[in-house]
XYZ file of C-alpha atoms in Angstrom:
480
model
C 106.115 87.745 3.196
C 105.616 84.402 1.870
C 102.032 82.871 2.191
C 101.541 79.184 2.914
C 99.090 77.560 0.532
C 95.795 76.399 2.112
C 95.016 72.712 2.195
C 92.342 71.583 -0.175
C 89.038 70.406 1.331
C 87.509 69.125 -1.897
C 85.799 65.709 -1.578
C 87.614 62.693 -2.965
C 86.656 61.605 -6.361
C 83.873 59.108 -6.546
C 84.899 55.568 -6.076
C 88.085 56.493 -4.116
C 88.633 55.627 -0.483
C 90.563 58.577 1.071
C 91.956 56.447 3.907
C 93.069 53.345 2.098
C 93.342 54.820 -1.311
C 91.307 52.017 -2.811
C 88.425 52.461 -5.118
C 84.933 51.805 -3.738
C 81.583 50.910 -5.356
C 79.442 53.916 -5.891
C 76.370 53.933 -3.633
C 73.094 53.245 -5.397
C 70.113 55.203 -4.266
C 67.172 53.021 -3.203
C 64.582 52.506 -5.874
C 60.835 52.129 -5.411
C 59.616 48.381 -5.316
C 58.069 47.265 -8.570
C 54.753 45.250 -8.560
C 55.205 41.521 -9.330
C 52.982 39.710 -11.825
C 50.308 37.423 -10.125
C 50.999 33.694 -10.207
C 48.956 31.692 -12.657
C 45.975 29.985 -10.908
C 46.566 26.346 -10.105
C 44.501 23.967 -12.234
C 41.938 21.770 -10.540
C 42.355 18.049 -10.244
C 39.305 17.598 -12.447
C 40.814 19.701 -15.229
C 44.114 17.860 -14.999
C 42.321 14.539 -15.004
C 40.305 15.578 -18.021
C 43.458 16.539 -19.875
C 45.019 13.197 -19.021
C 41.881 11.407 -20.154
C 41.840 13.359 -23.401
C 45.495 12.581 -23.952
C 44.860 8.904 -23.252
C 41.999 8.889 -25.726
C 44.392 9.703 -28.518
C 45.930 6.238 -28.224
C 44.215 2.904 -28.737
C 45.213 1.476 -25.301
C 43.829 4.586 -23.658
C 40.607 4.315 -25.564
C 40.291 0.653 -24.596
C 40.746 1.462 -20.916
C 38.030 4.116 -21.098
C 35.664 1.743 -22.919
C 36.280 -1.025 -20.365
C 35.623 1.285 -17.426
C 32.406 2.613 -18.953
C 31.130 -0.858 -19.826
C 31.809 -2.154 -16.318
C 30.142 0.896 -14.755
C 27.090 0.566 -17.000
C 26.607 -3.141 -16.283
C 27.017 -2.646 -12.526
C 24.566 0.278 -12.577
C 22.068 -1.873 -14.470
C 22.342 -4.679 -11.927
C 22.129 -2.305 -8.952
C 19.042 -0.495 -10.250
C 17.375 -3.802 -11.177
C 18.070 -5.238 -7.716
C 16.814 -2.083 -5.983
C 13.609 -1.734 -8.004
C 12.688 -5.417 -7.774
C 13.390 -5.447 -4.032
C 10.865 -2.630 -3.643
C 8.286 -4.426 -5.778
C 8.780 -7.717 -3.957
C 8.320 -5.927 -0.626
C 5.139 -4.246 -1.890
C 3.781 -7.594 -3.154
C 4.512 -9.121 0.243
C 2.698 -6.219 1.918
C -0.327 -6.858 -0.298
C -0.401 -10.499 0.789
C 0.553 -10.266 4.447
C -0.282 -6.748 5.607
C -2.583 -4.566 3.525
C -5.264 -7.076 2.569
C -5.406 -8.733 6.016
C -5.753 -5.292 7.611
C -8.484 -4.399 5.135
C -10.296 -7.617 6.050
C -9.799 -6.866 9.741
C -11.342 -3.428 9.237
C -14.311 -5.057 7.470
C -14.587 -7.595 10.306
C -14.644 -4.760 12.842
C -17.537 -3.199 10.968
C -19.356 -6.533 10.656
C -18.822 -7.397 14.340
C -20.140 -4.030 15.489
C -23.156 -4.218 13.190
C -23.845 -7.806 14.220
C -23.548 -6.906 17.905
C -26.061 -4.109 17.372
C -28.409 -6.547 15.639
C -27.993 -9.118 18.411
C -28.649 -6.471 21.063
C -31.939 -5.503 19.394
C -32.927 -9.169 19.006
C -32.157 -9.833 22.667
C -34.209 -6.838 23.707
C -37.165 -8.098 21.686
C -36.856 -11.557 23.241
C -36.772 -10.110 26.766
C -37.034 -12.879 29.343
C -37.203 -15.397 26.494
C -33.717 -14.466 25.299
C -31.798 -17.645 24.540
C -28.195 -18.184 25.752
C -27.017 -18.583 22.157
C -28.388 -15.144 21.300
C -26.608 -13.587 24.252
C -23.399 -15.423 23.463
C -23.560 -14.167 19.878
C -23.654 -10.586 21.129
C -20.757 -11.135 23.524
C -18.736 -12.872 20.799
C -19.203 -9.935 18.444
C -18.060 -7.475 21.096
C -14.962 -9.591 21.823
C -14.165 -9.926 18.123
C -14.438 -6.180 17.585
C -12.157 -5.503 20.576
C -9.555 -8.051 19.419
C -9.547 -6.750 15.860
C -9.117 -3.196 17.143
C -6.053 -4.276 19.117
C -4.590 -5.981 16.041
C -5.287 -2.969 13.845
C -3.755 -0.613 16.416
C -0.559 -2.691 16.517
C -0.214 -2.513 12.725
C -1.136 1.143 12.230
C 1.351 4.000 12.180
C 1.253 6.274 15.264
C -0.476 9.558 14.531
C -2.038 8.292 11.306
C -5.715 8.601 10.386
C -6.207 4.905 11.043
C -4.635 5.157 14.497
C -6.953 8.049 15.431
C -10.007 6.157 14.154
C -9.031 3.025 16.082
C -8.567 5.065 19.260
C -12.031 6.601 18.796
C -13.649 3.188 18.322
C -11.812 1.800 21.347
C -13.213 4.649 23.430
C -16.790 4.285 22.174
C -17.033 0.500 22.456
C -17.276 0.363 26.310
C -19.804 3.219 26.270
C -21.959 1.378 23.757
C -21.791 -1.823 25.752
C -22.824 0.050 28.908
C -25.912 1.467 27.172
C -26.916 -1.987 25.921
C -26.528 -3.524 29.382
C -28.638 -0.751 30.928
C -31.329 -1.267 28.285
C -31.287 -5.012 28.863
C -31.521 -4.660 32.662
C -34.474 -2.242 32.466
C -36.240 -4.403 29.873
C -35.984 -7.504 32.081
C -37.635 -5.583 34.901
C -40.394 -4.374 32.594
C -39.342 -0.712 32.567
C -40.150 1.050 29.256
C -37.095 3.272 29.691
C -35.058 0.317 28.427
C -36.204 1.136 24.907
C -34.740 4.649 25.228
C -31.360 3.238 26.275
C -31.423 0.794 23.377
C -32.243 3.618 20.997
C -29.323 5.666 22.386
C -27.034 2.679 21.909
C -28.268 2.220 18.340
C -27.773 5.915 17.532
C -24.233 5.752 18.887
C -23.603 2.711 16.724
C -25.219 4.089 13.561
C -23.978 7.672 13.773
C -20.526 7.304 15.346
C -19.161 3.788 15.522
C -20.183 2.332 12.159
C -19.142 5.474 10.225
C -15.779 5.340 12.002
C -15.428 1.644 11.161
C -16.340 2.427 7.544
C -13.699 5.177 7.477
C -11.115 2.718 8.817
C -12.028 0.217 6.111
C -11.744 2.867 3.384
C -8.360 4.029 4.706
C -6.975 0.492 4.774
C -8.469 -0.203 1.365
C -6.611 2.831 -0.024
C -3.447 1.551 1.600
C -4.016 -1.773 -0.165
C -4.482 0.007 -3.498
C -1.226 1.920 -2.969
C 0.670 -1.307 -2.276
C -0.820 -2.846 -5.417
C 0.321 0.163 -7.447
C 3.857 -0.058 -6.025
C 4.081 -3.803 -6.666
C 2.805 -3.591 -10.249
C 4.648 -0.455 -11.416
C 6.912 -1.185 -14.380
C 10.697 -0.925 -13.652
C 11.434 1.547 -16.435
C 14.814 2.638 -15.055
C 16.157 -0.916 -14.823
C 14.862 -1.911 -18.251
C 16.213 1.277 -19.822
C 19.668 0.740 -18.327
C 19.578 -2.903 -19.408
C 18.855 -1.992 -23.006
C 21.572 0.684 -22.899
C 24.095 -1.792 -21.449
C 23.349 -4.365 -24.148
C 23.652 -1.703 -26.860
C 27.007 -0.562 -25.479
C 28.307 -4.131 -25.258
C 27.158 -4.807 -28.805
C 28.920 -1.672 -30.035
C 32.143 -2.633 -28.199
C 32.161 -6.101 -29.795
C 31.490 -4.650 -33.242
C 34.342 -2.193 -32.742
C 36.600 -5.021 -31.648
C 35.669 -7.031 -34.746
C 36.419 -4.109 -37.055
C 39.916 -3.676 -35.608
C 40.959 -7.292 -35.109
C 38.660 -9.369 -37.367
C 37.979 -11.556 -34.327
C 34.314 -12.453 -34.144
C 34.121 -13.149 -30.415
C 35.685 -11.685 -27.313
C 35.019 -14.113 -24.477
C 34.883 -11.449 -21.794
C 32.469 -9.217 -23.682
C 30.325 -12.209 -24.635
C 30.118 -13.167 -20.942
C 29.078 -9.625 -20.021
C 26.462 -9.606 -22.783
C 25.068 -12.980 -21.730
C 24.843 -11.945 -18.056
C 23.087 -8.674 -18.930
C 20.684 -10.472 -21.259
C 19.769 -13.001 -18.563
C 19.080 -10.230 -16.057
C 16.966 -8.272 -18.531
C 14.902 -11.320 -19.577
C 14.530 -12.464 -15.967
C 13.393 -8.982 -15.008
C 10.827 -8.758 -17.817
C 9.399 -12.267 -17.359
C 9.257 -12.142 -13.543
C 7.581 -8.759 -13.500
C 5.064 -9.846 -16.134
C 4.174 -12.986 -14.159
C 4.010 -11.041 -10.886
C 1.795 -8.389 -12.438
C -0.541 -11.046 -13.863
C -0.807 -12.768 -10.482
C -1.452 -9.517 -8.639
C -4.050 -8.437 -11.214
C -5.793 -11.778 -10.807
C -5.719 -11.485 -7.024
C -7.328 -8.054 -7.283
C -9.935 -8.818 -9.943
C -11.051 -12.159 -8.512
C -10.047 -11.651 -4.902
C -10.080 -8.106 -3.569
C -12.994 -6.889 -5.692
C -15.095 -9.911 -4.764
C -14.180 -9.521 -1.097
C -15.179 -5.849 -1.111
C -18.558 -6.600 -2.683
C -19.197 -9.509 -0.313
C -18.360 -7.274 2.662
C -20.858 -4.731 1.314
C -23.474 -7.458 1.039
C -22.842 -8.690 4.568
C -23.021 -5.170 5.997
C -26.290 -4.515 4.130
C -27.688 -7.772 5.499
C -26.718 -6.874 9.063
C -28.117 -3.367 8.793
C -31.366 -4.679 7.326
C -31.703 -7.129 10.221
C -31.006 -4.376 12.760
C -33.649 -2.108 11.173
C -36.123 -4.999 11.133
C -35.678 -5.526 14.871
C -35.723 -1.837 15.774
C -38.929 -1.317 13.803
C -40.611 -3.563 16.368
C -38.721 -2.099 19.330
C -39.662 1.481 18.503
C -43.204 0.645 17.225
C -43.392 3.538 14.809
C -41.963 6.151 17.182
C -39.307 7.150 14.642
C -40.544 8.436 11.280
C -39.034 9.717 8.068
C -40.529 12.222 5.645
C -40.040 11.283 2.006
C -39.787 13.628 -0.984
C -43.530 13.360 -1.706
C -44.331 14.470 1.886
C -45.220 10.906 2.768
C -44.244 9.956 6.333
C -43.074 6.378 6.936
C -41.546 4.351 9.721
C -37.820 5.175 9.674
C -36.668 1.629 10.388
C -39.057 -0.005 7.909
C -37.792 2.427 5.282
C -34.219 1.614 6.276
C -34.914 -2.114 5.941
C -36.237 -1.634 2.409
C -33.143 0.359 1.424
C -30.698 -2.154 2.866
C -32.431 -5.221 1.450
C -32.324 -3.628 -2.011
C -28.620 -2.889 -1.507
C -28.120 -6.515 -0.484
C -29.765 -7.760 -3.684
C -27.599 -5.508 -5.873
C -24.412 -6.512 -4.051
C -25.226 -10.207 -4.450
C -25.786 -9.722 -8.190
C -22.361 -8.052 -8.510
C -20.696 -10.701 -6.371
C -22.079 -13.493 -8.546
C -20.731 -11.751 -11.638
C -17.265 -11.413 -10.086
C -17.047 -15.036 -8.951
C -14.946 -16.958 -11.458
C -15.817 -20.541 -10.511
C -18.697 -22.668 -9.244
C -17.331 -22.762 -5.704
C -17.519 -18.970 -5.599
C -20.893 -18.596 -7.319
C -22.882 -21.202 -5.364
C -22.816 -19.590 -1.890
C -23.721 -16.238 -3.453
C -26.654 -17.847 -5.264
C -27.718 -19.505 -1.995
C -27.573 -16.159 -0.205
C -29.744 -14.622 -2.917
C -32.345 -17.396 -2.517
C -32.400 -16.972 1.277
C -32.763 -13.203 0.855
C -35.880 -13.621 -1.296
C -37.478 -15.842 1.346
C -36.502 -13.296 3.980
C -38.260 -10.511 2.062
C -41.456 -12.571 1.812
C -41.475 -13.396 5.523
C -40.710 -9.804 6.458
C -43.689 -8.656 4.402
C -45.916 -11.011 6.410
C -44.472 -9.695 9.694
C -45.004 -6.113 8.563
C -48.631 -6.832 7.667
C -49.209 -8.283 11.151
C -47.645 -5.257 12.798
C -49.614 -2.792 10.646
C -52.835 -4.607 11.523
C -52.086 -4.272 15.242
C -51.017 -7.885 15.836
C -47.683 -7.004 17.423
C -47.140 -10.394 19.055
C -47.507 -12.250 15.747
C -45.131 -9.834 14.056
C -42.632 -10.276 16.866
C -42.865 -14.069 16.597
C -42.230 -13.916 12.860
C -39.070 -11.875 13.441
C -37.281 -13.296 16.500
C -38.052 -17.006 16.216
C -41.231 -18.046 18.004
C -43.000 -18.614 14.685
C -42.373 -21.724 12.572
C -40.406 -19.853 9.911
C -38.986 -16.630 11.435
C -36.950 -14.096 9.519
C -34.058 -14.719 11.910
C -33.457 -18.079 10.215
C -33.328 -16.395 6.799
C -30.868 -13.807 8.076
C -28.659 -16.500 9.619
C -28.688 -18.469 6.354
C -27.752 -15.370 4.337
C -24.924 -14.589 6.752
C -23.565 -18.154 6.684
C -23.655 -18.257 2.873
C -21.818 -14.955 2.676
C -19.232 -16.206 5.183
C -18.635 -19.258 2.970
C -18.220 -17.053 -0.093
C -15.790 -14.779 1.775
C -13.668 -17.749 2.873
C -13.473 -19.007 -0.713
C -12.507 -15.607 -2.129
C -9.836 -15.116 0.550
C -8.300 -18.422 -0.494
C -8.394 -17.336 -4.142
C -6.744 -14.048 -3.255
C -3.949 -15.646 -1.236
C -3.194 -18.133 -4.002
C -3.007 -15.528 -6.768
C -1.161 -12.898 -4.718
C 1.253 -15.530 -3.401
C 2.043 -16.673 -6.933
C 2.680 -13.077 -7.984
C 5.000 -12.414 -5.050
C 6.873 -15.713 -5.437
C 7.691 -14.971 -9.085
C 9.970 -12.157 -7.847
C 11.834 -14.398 -5.412
C 15.588 -14.419 -5.996
C 15.559 -11.732 -8.664
C 17.203 -8.911 -6.656
C 20.061 -11.156 -5.524
C 20.399 -12.794 -8.937
C 20.515 -9.428 -10.699
C 23.288 -8.184 -8.409
C 25.401 -11.334 -8.809
C 25.010 -11.443 -12.585
C 25.841 -7.740 -12.839
C 29.126 -8.260 -10.995
C 29.868 -11.228 -13.266
C 29.058 -9.139 -16.341
C 31.241 -6.242 -15.197
C 34.139 -8.617 -14.544
C 33.664 -10.116 -18.002
C 33.767 -6.687 -19.630
C 36.947 -5.727 -17.778
C 38.660 -9.038 -18.618
C 37.600 -8.813 -22.241
C 39.065 -5.354 -22.633
C 42.139 -6.440 -20.662
C 42.740 -9.198 -23.193
C 42.924 -6.592 -25.960
C 45.211 -4.364 -23.881
C 47.659 -7.231 -23.409
C 48.299 -7.176 -27.133
C 49.913 -3.735 -26.813
C 52.483 -4.781 -24.213
């Protein structure tokens, strides 16, 4: 029996299609994904710019462009800093003239008005029914002046500042003080001794609260004036330093240009150098003149004014103590270091009159002309007469002759001490007016010397920068 061979079931050879008989591509087993290398970090614009700048610096045109840009930048920076610094100094000098010193004088006037009102109140109490209208009007005028000056000072002070708080305190105390004085005056006219107690309370309020507050206000404003002086006189080191650096750079650029071209002058660079030189000289001369004027205004204006204010305050306090010594009639005493007990107001008068004499001596030394010295010398002469007459009044009071002492003090006598006090006060007022004029003249001259400099520095700096750019541009044109 014949067997039929079995069909083969072996798989077709690789690459052979059993249906179509055509070869096929062998299948490729999937392979695991390989990690790719990270992309190089992108360079920053600054780094690229630096590379470009470094590449440009290897050629002469590139170097010239860099030099031109730096010169223009340096000249403009010099002009900008000069304009900024001199604007600040001009503003500070203007503050000295129109804000700080007037406010300092207003603070001193507040003190003087309060002290004078206190003196007038005591004098009016002593006069009683014989009080003259002029005496009363003097008191009212002082109160009005103090109130007006407080309003002015409040308008010019910064909210929340020490000065603003002090002004608010004085504004609150002033009506209270006036009420005590009016009560004392009313009781005194009716013959009630309690009037003396009210006057004493008013004087204590003035001496212990109001005058110290007014003195604090004056010291605060005086410090503000000193700060403005310091700002106005400070040397502009940054501007001068940049000016010198700009001139050095311009000089180097012209020397470099000469070495490479044998041309002595480059018109653009010469223009830039001339503009920078003018600004630097203008800056130095103007600041020197301004500083000299401000120093003069301080030495012969502010210092004299401060001493004269001290003298006037000492005079007013001495007069107030002189009056109160008679009002209180020895009721207030003071124990000295040697256990000696003296009348407090007589002791106070002696202290203040000595302070007045010392202040007048200093004021005469600070006065720089006859017009300033003469009123101070007159005040000193009147003070000596006042001391002699006060001694006579004190002797009368110590001997029990109260009426004679009172007449020597308030004006019933032929030569009362009130006349001496008025003469001292008028002489000091004349001296103060003269010194204020001297201050305004000197400070005004110092401020005016800075006029136009900030604007001029800015304009000349732009002109200088343009000159530097054009000068370098002229050299660049030779490479085209």
